[in-house]
mmCIF file of C-alpha atoms in Angstrom:
data_model
loop_
_atom_site.group_PDB
_atom_site.id
_atom_site.type_symbol
_atom_site.label_atom_id
_atom_site.label_comp_id
_atom_site.label_asym_id
_atom_site.label_seq_id
_atom_site.Cartn_x
_atom_site.Cartn_y
_atom_site.Cartn_z
ATOM 1 C CA MET A 1 0.000 0.000 0.000
ATOM 2 C CA LYS A 2 1.418 3.392 -0.998
ATOM 3 C CA THR A 3 1.703 6.205 1.557
ATOM 4 C CA ASN A 4 -1.095 8.212 -0.075
ATOM 5 C CA ASP A 5 -3.339 5.138 -0.020
ATOM 6 C CA ILE A 6 -2.678 4.713 3.708
ATOM 7 C CA TYR A 7 -3.793 8.287 4.397
ATOM 8 C CA GLU A 8 -6.815 7.804 2.118
ATOM 9 C CA ASN A 9 -7.863 4.627 3.928
ATOM 10 C CA ILE A 10 -7.541 6.116 7.408
ATOM 11 C CA THR A 11 -9.282 9.349 6.461
ATOM 12 C CA SER A 12 -12.246 7.601 4.842
ATOM 13 C CA ASN A 13 -12.764 5.580 8.031
ATOM 14 C CA ILE A 14 -12.685 8.675 10.257
ATOM 15 C CA ILE A 15 -15.049 10.518 7.909
ATOM 16 C CA SER A 16 -17.460 7.586 8.140
ATOM 17 C CA MET A 17 -17.262 7.673 11.940
ATOM 18 C CA LEU A 18 -18.040 11.406 12.017
ATOM 19 C CA ASP A 19 -20.866 11.092 9.497
ATOM 20 C CA ASN A 20 -22.459 8.296 11.510
ATOM 21 C CA HIS A 21 -22.100 10.315 14.697
ATOM 22 C CA ILE A 22 -23.944 13.258 13.169
ATOM 23 C CA LYS A 23 -26.696 10.948 11.868
ATOM 24 C CA SER A 24 -27.108 9.467 15.350
ATOM 25 C CA GLU A 25 -27.666 13.012 16.670
ATOM 26 C CA PHE A 26 -24.549 12.687 18.844
ATOM 27 C CA LYS A 27 -25.747 9.634 20.739
ATOM 28 C CA GLY A 28 -23.008 7.528 22.261
ATOM 29 C CA CYS A 29 -19.277 8.006 22.306
ATOM 30 C CA TRP A 30 -17.665 8.363 18.879
ATOM 31 C CA LEU A 31 -14.175 7.812 20.266
ATOM 32 C CA ASN A 32 -14.676 4.556 22.114
ATOM 33 C CA ILE A 33 -10.948 3.826 21.925
ATOM 34 C CA SER A 34 -10.726 1.548 24.932
ATOM 35 C CA MET A 35 -12.639 -1.615 25.798
ATOM 36 C CA GLY A 36 -13.190 -2.398 29.432
ATOM 37 C CA ASN A 37 -10.737 0.417 30.141
ATOM 38 C CA VAL A 38 -8.136 -1.435 28.014
ATOM 39 C CA PHE A 39 -6.439 0.178 25.005
ATOM 40 C CA ALA A 40 -5.557 -1.748 21.864
ATOM 41 C CA LYS A 41 -2.181 -3.416 22.293
ATOM 42 C CA ASN A 42 0.078 -6.050 20.814
ATOM 43 C CA ILE A 43 -0.488 -9.106 23.000
ATOM 44 C CA VAL A 44 3.059 -10.414 22.437
ATOM 45 C CA SER A 45 5.205 -7.285 22.814
ATOM 46 C CA LYS A 46 2.697 -5.601 25.195
ATOM 47 C CA HIS A 47 3.123 -2.445 23.112
ATOM 48 C CA VAL A 48 0.081 -0.148 23.416
ATOM 49 C CA TYR A 49 -0.764 1.308 20.024
ATOM 50 C CA ARG A 50 -0.710 5.070 19.732
ATOM 51 C CA GLY A 51 -2.324 7.952 17.903
ATOM 52 C CA VAL A 52 -4.612 7.200 15.004
ATOM 53 C CA ASN A 53 -3.983 3.448 15.421
ATOM 54 C CA GLN A 54 -6.344 3.437 18.407
ATOM 55 C CA PHE A 55 -9.150 4.695 16.144
ATOM 56 C CA ILE A 56 -8.333 2.246 13.353
ATOM 57 C CA LEU A 57 -8.416 -0.756 15.676
ATOM 58 C CA ALA A 58 -11.420 0.478 17.670
ATOM 59 C CA GLU A 59 -13.456 0.731 14.482
ATOM 60 C CA PHE A 60 -12.312 -2.757 13.443
ATOM 61 C CA VAL A 61 -13.336 -4.199 16.830
ATOM 62 C CA LYS A 62 -16.714 -2.486 16.574
ATOM 63 C CA GLU A 63 -17.320 -3.700 13.008
ATOM 64 C CA TYR A 64 -16.616 -7.351 13.819
ATOM 65 C CA ASN A 65 -17.939 -7.274 17.392
ATOM 66 C CA TYR A 66 -14.758 -8.600 18.992
ATOM 67 C CA LYS A 67 -14.610 -8.895 22.772
ATOM 68 C CA LEU A 68 -10.844 -8.511 23.027
ATOM 69 C CA ASN A 69 -8.623 -5.599 22.065
ATOM 70 C CA ASN A 70 -5.407 -7.580 21.631
ATOM 71 C CA TRP A 71 -3.504 -7.915 18.361
ATOM 72 C CA LEU A 72 -0.674 -9.842 16.688
ATOM 73 C CA THR A 73 1.361 -9.557 13.510
ATOM 74 C CA PHE A 74 1.533 -12.383 10.976
ATOM 75 C CA SER A 75 5.106 -13.235 11.991
ATOM 76 C CA GLN A 76 4.138 -13.382 15.677
ATOM 77 C CA ILE A 77 1.297 -15.758 14.837
ATOM 78 C CA SER A 78 3.686 -17.969 12.875
ATOM 79 C CA ASN A 79 6.235 -17.996 15.696
ATOM 80 C CA LEU A 80 3.504 -19.140 18.093
ATOM 81 C CA ASN A 81 2.292 -21.810 15.655
ATOM 82 C CA GLY A 82 -1.072 -20.073 15.535
ATOM 83 C CA LYS A 83 -3.559 -20.522 12.714
ATOM 84 C CA ILE A 84 -5.505 -17.643 11.187
ATOM 85 C CA LYS A 85 -9.177 -18.523 10.760
ATOM 86 C CA LYS A 86 -10.337 -18.889 7.188
ATOM 87 C CA GLY A 87 -11.753 -15.680 5.728
ATOM 88 C CA SER A 88 -10.211 -13.434 8.397
ATOM 89 C CA LYS A 89 -9.480 -9.893 7.317
ATOM 90 C CA SER A 90 -6.475 -8.119 8.790
ATOM 91 C CA ALA A 91 -6.465 -4.594 10.162
ATOM 92 C CA PHE A 92 -3.436 -2.382 9.735
ATOM 93 C CA VAL A 93 -1.488 -0.074 12.002
ATOM 94 C CA VAL A 94 0.778 2.729 10.878
ATOM 95 C CA PHE A 95 3.933 4.341 12.112
ATOM 96 C CA SER A 96 5.964 7.252 10.826
ATOM 97 C CA SER A 97 9.505 6.948 9.583
ATOM 98 C CA LYS A 98 12.045 9.169 7.833
ATOM 99 C CA LEU A 99 14.424 8.967 4.916
ATOM 100 C CA TYR A 100 17.589 11.055 4.907
ATOM 101 C CA PHE A 101 19.310 12.357 1.765
ATOM 102 C CA ASP A 102 22.508 14.348 1.314
ATOM 103 C CA LEU A 103 21.454 17.808 0.102
ATOM 104 C CA ILE A 104 24.390 18.094 -2.306
ATOM 105 C CA THR A 105 24.636 14.604 -3.813
ATOM 106 C CA ASN A 106 21.037 13.487 -3.114
ATOM 107 C CA LYS A 107 22.521 10.208 -1.893
ATOM 108 C CA ASN A 108 20.337 8.150 0.436
ATOM 109 C CA ILE A 109 22.148 8.241 3.792
ATOM 110 C CA THR A 110 19.279 6.909 5.916
ATOM 111 C CA LYS A 111 21.216 3.938 7.288
ATOM 112 C CA ILE A 112 24.189 6.109 8.300
ATOM 113 C CA ILE A 113 22.008 8.735 10.018
ATOM 114 C CA ASN A 114 19.944 6.135 11.872
ATOM 115 C CA GLU A 115 23.140 4.544 13.191
ATOM 116 C CA MET A 116 24.386 7.956 14.357
ATOM 117 C CA LEU A 117 21.079 8.742 16.057
ATOM 118 C CA GLU A 118 21.035 5.349 17.746
ATOM 119 C CA ILE A 119 24.309 6.110 19.570
ATOM 120 C CA ASN A 120 23.261 9.745 20.206
ATOM 121 C CA GLU A 121 25.920 11.097 17.868
ATOM 122 C CA LYS A 122 25.370 14.711 16.816
ATOM 123 C CA VAL A 123 23.936 15.114 13.301
ATOM 124 C CA ASN A 124 24.128 18.302 11.217
ATOM 125 C CA PHE A 125 20.656 18.395 9.683
ATOM 126 C CA ASP A 126 21.438 21.644 7.812
ATOM 127 C CA LYS A 127 23.014 19.520 5.079
ATOM 128 C CA ILE A 128 20.377 16.806 5.058
ATOM 129 C CA ASN A 129 17.018 16.543 3.310
ATOM 130 C CA VAL A 130 14.580 14.806 5.669
ATOM 131 C CA VAL A 131 11.641 13.034 4.014
ATOM 132 C CA PRO A 132 8.953 11.782 6.432
ATOM 133 C CA TYR A 133 6.635 8.991 5.339
ATOM 134 C CA LEU A 134 4.161 6.469 6.721
ATOM 135 C CA LYS A 135 4.737 2.727 6.948
ATOM 136 C CA TYR A 136 2.162 0.123 7.843
ATOM 137 C CA TYR A 137 1.886 -3.506 8.802
ATOM 138 C CA ASN A 138 -1.044 -5.884 9.126
ATOM 139 C CA VAL A 139 -2.331 -7.166 12.444
ATOM 140 C CA PHE A 140 -4.966 -9.693 13.462
ATOM 141 C CA ASN A 141 -7.223 -9.693 16.484
ATOM 142 C CA VAL A 142 -6.580 -12.681 18.771
ATOM 143 C CA GLU A 143 -10.155 -13.820 18.109
ATOM 144 C CA GLN A 144 -9.189 -14.363 14.470
ATOM 145 C CA VAL A 145 -6.414 -16.777 15.423
ATOM 146 C CA GLU A 146 -6.532 -20.366 16.703
ATOM 147 C CA ASN A 147 -3.985 -22.383 18.698
ATOM 148 C CA LEU A 148 -2.550 -19.452 20.641
ATOM 149 C CA PRO A 149 -1.613 -19.763 24.342
ATOM 150 C CA ASP A 150 -4.755 -19.890 26.506
ATOM 151 C CA GLU A 151 -3.937 -16.660 28.339
ATOM 152 C CA TYR A 152 -4.153 -14.703 25.071
ATOM 153 C CA TYR A 153 -7.882 -15.402 24.904
ATOM 154 C CA LYS A 154 -8.654 -14.275 28.433
ATOM 155 C CA THR A 155 -10.387 -10.964 28.977
ATOM 156 C CA LYS A 156 -8.254 -8.833 31.245
ATOM 157 C CA GLU A 157 -10.381 -5.817 31.969
ATOM 158 C CA ILE A 158 -8.918 -3.170 34.185
ATOM 159 C CA GLU A 159 -11.410 -2.283 36.882
ATOM 160 C CA LYS A 160 -13.035 1.008 36.034
ATOM 161 C CA LEU A 161 -12.127 3.805 38.391
ATOM 162 C CA SER A 162 -14.851 5.084 40.675
ATOM 163 C CA GLU A 163 -15.810 8.738 40.398
ATOM 164 C CA PRO A 164 -13.724 9.713 43.479
ATOM 165 C CA GLU A 165 -10.738 7.860 42.002
ATOM 166 C CA ARG A 166 -11.163 9.589 38.640
ATOM 167 C CA ILE A 167 -11.331 12.917 40.430
ATOM 168 C CA ILE A 168 -8.106 12.161 42.302
ATOM 169 C CA LYS A 169 -6.202 11.438 39.101
ATOM 170 C CA ALA A 170 -7.708 14.342 37.163
ATOM 171 C CA GLU A 171 -7.038 16.828 39.950
ATOM 172 C CA GLN A 172 -3.487 15.531 40.322
ATOM 173 C CA ILE A 173 -2.907 16.327 36.655
ATOM 174 C CA ILE A 174 -4.274 19.847 37.041
ATOM 175 C CA GLU A 175 -2.406 20.523 40.279
ATOM 176 C CA ASN A 176 0.953 19.111 39.200
ATOM 177 C CA SER A 177 0.852 20.877 35.836
ATOM 178 C CA GLU A 178 0.508 24.236 37.619
ATOM 179 C CA VAL A 179 -1.785 25.377 34.824
ATOM 180 C CA GLU A 180 -3.516 28.667 35.672
ATOM 181 C CA ILE A 181 -7.281 28.164 35.613
ATOM 182 C CA TYR A 182 -9.684 31.034 36.226
ATOM 183 C CA PHE A 183 -13.297 30.143 36.997
ATOM 184 C CA ARG A 184 -15.939 32.566 35.760
ATOM 185 C CA PRO A 185 -19.780 32.458 35.885
ATOM 186 C CA GLN A 186 -20.084 32.157 32.096
ATOM 187 C CA ASN A 187 -20.873 29.548 29.437
ATOM 188 C CA ASP A 188 -17.652 29.579 27.426
ATOM 189 C CA ALA A 189 -14.300 27.937 28.088
ATOM 190 C CA PHE A 190 -11.123 29.027 26.316
ATOM 191 C CA TYR A 191 -7.351 29.167 26.513
ATOM 192 C CA ASP A 192 -5.910 32.692 26.687
ATOM 193 C CA PHE A 193 -2.615 32.260 24.814
ATOM 194 C CA GLU A 194 -1.331 35.783 25.471
ATOM 195 C CA ASN A 195 -1.649 35.408 29.255
ATOM 196 C CA ASP A 196 -1.093 31.634 29.241
ATOM 197 C CA LYS A 197 -4.184 30.813 31.273
ATOM 198 C CA ILE A 198 -7.417 28.866 30.944
ATOM 199 C CA VAL A 199 -10.770 30.527 31.577
ATOM 200 C CA ILE A 200 -13.596 28.117 32.310
ATOM 201 C CA PRO A 201 -17.139 28.173 33.776
ATOM 202 C CA GLU A 202 -17.512 27.518 37.490
ATOM 203 C CA ARG A 203 -17.500 23.871 38.522
ATOM 204 C CA LYS A 204 -21.105 23.989 39.705
ATOM 205 C CA GLN A 205 -22.216 24.880 36.170
ATOM 206 C CA PHE A 206 -21.272 21.416 34.886
ATOM 207 C CA TYR A 207 -23.774 18.555 35.116
ATOM 208 C CA ASN A 208 -21.132 16.215 36.531
ATOM 209 C CA SER A 209 -17.416 15.884 37.180
ATOM 210 C CA ASP A 210 -16.702 14.008 33.941
ATOM 211 C CA LEU A 211 -18.045 16.864 31.805
ATOM 212 C CA PHE A 212 -15.897 19.326 33.724
ATOM 213 C CA TYR A 213 -12.721 17.331 33.116
ATOM 214 C CA VAL A 214 -13.563 16.705 29.449
ATOM 215 C CA THR A 215 -13.724 20.481 28.991
ATOM 216 C CA CYS A 216 -10.688 21.139 31.142
ATOM 217 C CA PHE A 217 -8.486 18.680 29.243
ATOM 218 C CA HIS A 218 -9.636 20.138 25.922
ATOM 219 C CA GLU A 219 -8.397 23.545 27.042
ATOM 220 C CA MET A 220 -5.233 22.039 28.522
ATOM 221 C CA ALA A 221 -4.568 20.614 25.068
ATOM 222 C CA HIS A 222 -4.475 24.192 23.738
ATOM 223 C CA TRP A 223 -2.305 25.101 26.749
ATOM 224 C CA THR A 224 0.334 22.576 25.614
ATOM 225 C CA SER A 225 0.797 24.574 22.395
ATOM 226 C CA HIS A 226 2.646 27.359 24.247
ATOM 227 C CA PRO A 227 6.350 27.927 23.374
ATOM 228 C CA LYS A 228 7.221 26.897 26.945
ATOM 229 C CA ARG A 229 5.714 23.469 26.241
ATOM 230 C CA LEU A 230 5.137 21.701 22.898
ATOM 231 C CA LYS A 231 5.466 24.775 20.678
ATOM 232 C CA ARG A 232 2.545 24.247 18.294
ATOM 233 C CA ASN A 233 1.749 27.240 16.132
ATOM 234 C CA ILE A 234 -1.708 28.562 16.980
ATOM 235 C CA SER A 235 -1.333 32.064 15.530
ATOM 236 C CA PHE A 236 -4.128 31.685 13.005
ATOM 237 C CA VAL A 237 -7.455 33.197 12.033
ATOM 238 C CA GLN A 238 -10.616 31.689 13.482
ATOM 239 C CA GLY A 239 -12.349 29.618 10.836
ATOM 240 C CA SER A 240 -9.131 28.812 8.983
ATOM 241 C CA LYS A 241 -7.798 25.336 8.237
ATOM 242 C CA GLU A 242 -5.159 25.829 10.947
ATOM 243 C CA TYR A 243 -7.860 26.746 13.461
ATOM 244 C CA ALA A 244 -9.838 23.612 12.607
ATOM 245 C CA PHE A 245 -6.660 21.540 12.954
ATOM 246 C CA GLU A 246 -5.926 22.837 16.451
ATOM 247 C CA GLU A 247 -9.520 22.223 17.547
ATOM 248 C CA LEU A 248 -9.309 18.635 16.309
ATOM 249 C CA VAL A 249 -5.999 18.202 18.146
ATOM 250 C CA ALA A 250 -7.674 19.445 21.334
ATOM 251 C CA GLU A 251 -10.679 17.128 20.894
ATOM 252 C CA LEU A 252 -8.480 14.089 20.325
ATOM 253 C CA THR A 253 -6.147 15.031 23.179
ATOM 254 C CA SER A 254 -9.089 15.236 25.548
ATOM 255 C CA ALA A 255 -10.280 11.853 24.246
ATOM 256 C CA PHE A 256 -6.900 10.221 24.911
ATOM 257 C CA VAL A 257 -6.574 11.691 28.402
ATOM 258 C CA CYS A 258 -10.172 10.911 29.343
ATOM 259 C CA ALA A 259 -9.889 7.327 28.086
ATOM 260 C CA THR A 260 -6.794 6.884 30.239
ATOM 261 C CA LEU A 261 -8.748 8.058 33.285
ATOM 262 C CA GLY A 262 -11.867 6.038 32.443
ATOM 263 C CA ILE A 263 -13.920 9.094 31.515
ATOM 264 C CA GLU A 264 -16.276 8.729 28.543
ATOM 265 C CA LYS A 265 -15.512 11.394 25.970
ATOM 266 C CA HIS A 266 -18.205 12.594 23.605
ATOM 267 C CA ILE A 267 -17.190 14.599 20.579
ATOM 268 C CA THR A 268 -18.196 18.237 20.489
ATOM 269 C CA GLU A 269 -21.740 18.833 19.305
ATOM 270 C CA ASN A 270 -20.512 21.960 17.520
ATOM 271 C CA VAL A 271 -21.668 21.042 14.027
ATOM 272 C CA SER A 272 -19.616 23.839 12.430
ATOM 273 C CA TYR A 273 -16.438 22.271 13.853
ATOM 274 C CA ILE A 274 -17.351 18.832 12.555
ATOM 275 C CA GLN A 275 -18.355 20.122 9.130
ATOM 276 C CA SER A 276 -15.082 22.043 8.840
ATOM 277 C CA TRP A 277 -13.146 18.870 9.720
ATOM 278 C CA LEU A 278 -15.078 16.832 7.158
ATOM 279 C CA LYS A 279 -14.464 19.403 4.425
ATOM 280 C CA ILE A 280 -10.744 19.585 5.151
ATOM 281 C CA MET A 281 -10.392 15.794 5.431
ATOM 282 C CA ASN A 282 -11.879 15.423 1.962
ATOM 283 C CA ASP A 283 -9.295 17.877 0.613
ATOM 284 C CA ASP A 284 -6.301 16.901 2.768
ATOM 285 C CA LYS A 285 -5.891 13.200 3.493
ATOM 286 C CA ARG A 286 -3.043 13.831 5.956
ATOM 287 C CA PHE A 287 -5.095 16.142 8.162
ATOM 288 C CA VAL A 288 -6.511 13.640 10.671
ATOM 289 C CA VAL A 289 -3.337 11.529 10.916
ATOM 290 C CA SER A 290 -1.279 14.633 11.677
ATOM 291 C CA ALA A 291 -3.850 15.829 14.218
ATOM 292 C CA ALA A 292 -3.882 12.444 15.971
ATOM 293 C CA SER A 293 -0.088 12.473 16.165
ATOM 294 C CA LYS A 294 -0.039 15.937 17.739
ATOM 295 C CA ALA A 295 -2.869 14.917 20.072
ATOM 296 C CA GLN A 296 -0.979 11.856 21.276
ATOM 297 C CA GLU A 297 2.018 14.069 22.011
ATOM 298 C CA ALA A 298 -0.160 16.536 23.939
ATOM 299 C CA ALA A 299 -1.927 13.744 25.828
ATOM 300 C CA ASP A 300 1.406 12.213 26.841
ATOM 301 C CA TYR A 301 2.503 15.625 28.109
ATOM 302 C CA ILE A 302 -0.662 16.067 30.176
ATOM 303 C CA ILE A 303 -0.882 12.506 31.516
ATOM 304 C CA ALA A 304 2.729 12.736 32.707
ATOM 305 C CA PHE A 305 1.463 15.043 35.463
ATOM 306 C CA CYS A 306 -0.684 12.268 36.922
ATOM 307 C CA LYS A 307 1.049 11.104 40.084
ATOM 308 C CA PRO A 308 -1.754 9.734 42.256
ATOM 309 C CA ASP A 309 -1.506 10.385 45.956
ATOM 310 C CA LEU A 310 -4.194 8.432 47.794
ATOM 311 C CA LYS A 311 -3.732 10.643 50.845
ATOM 312 C CA LYS A 312 -5.501 13.376 48.907
ATOM 313 C CA LEU A 313 -8.629 11.263 48.359
ATOM 314 C CA GLU A 314 -10.753 13.231 50.812
ATOM 315 C CA LYS A 315 -9.641 16.585 49.435
ATOM 316 C CA TYR A 316 -10.625 15.732 45.856
ATOM 317 C CA ALA A 317 -13.646 13.560 46.615
ATOM 318 C CA GLU A 318 -15.287 16.471 48.417
ATOM 319 C CA LEU A 319 -15.202 18.723 45.349
ATOM 320 C CA GLU A 320 -18.730 19.696 44.387
ATOM 321 C CA ILE A 321 -19.250 19.364 40.668
#
């Protein structure tokens, strides 16, 4: 599959998910990226898939009604003497890679540069042309494979956190990040880039704690764009393609963080946002993959602040939301 075909395939799936969500009048959770609080992972390497791969595999699980969210490559199946069931269709996961070329000679020096990077040797990229591209490989759900070790077929759900436990983790993130949050009796939430602060409605205005944190993590996603943090460019005009991109990054970031904490994340019901995403996705097949990559980076940054301290249970559990 060529790189452009990979982007086309992923984008068409995401467009379908968004279209279906609009048709359902926003019922349910469009980003159900974890099952039983378990993210899609490779059952052999224990690697948890990242970025847009979570959406690809979640949609595959939903389509075929699988109970498990564990995956294997063809070579792993062979090494385990497993047998793929007749008629099984593989899913695919993607990862980014780079080619390196000498700017003067145009010689492919990828192998040399990778070896230098592997031993942390300094590389002068001023004289190198870097060409990013997507690679993919096929994976199979464990339910598509016979003769695997018994433990691979066992459902290992992580017990869902109670509301007080979710509050502990969420508040730890907010507190440890030292993000400035100003509560105002209003209906809008936004990130003030110039003053590097988040302005959000008062806690009591939210129907429940989950909705508060969904909103908070969306705005914290914008907060990560600051030059002091992940340095995303958000100097754009409202309504532009760049604006739509940043809003999608924030939505996906909130989805990743909330899924990690066991909070159900519903996509925004702002139809203008969704329609702008759909229009851009039809014109730019790399849009959603790039947004998911940036969102994963932002989510990692935010989740890193989660250092649960059970001694603070009472403090956080008493918050009225």
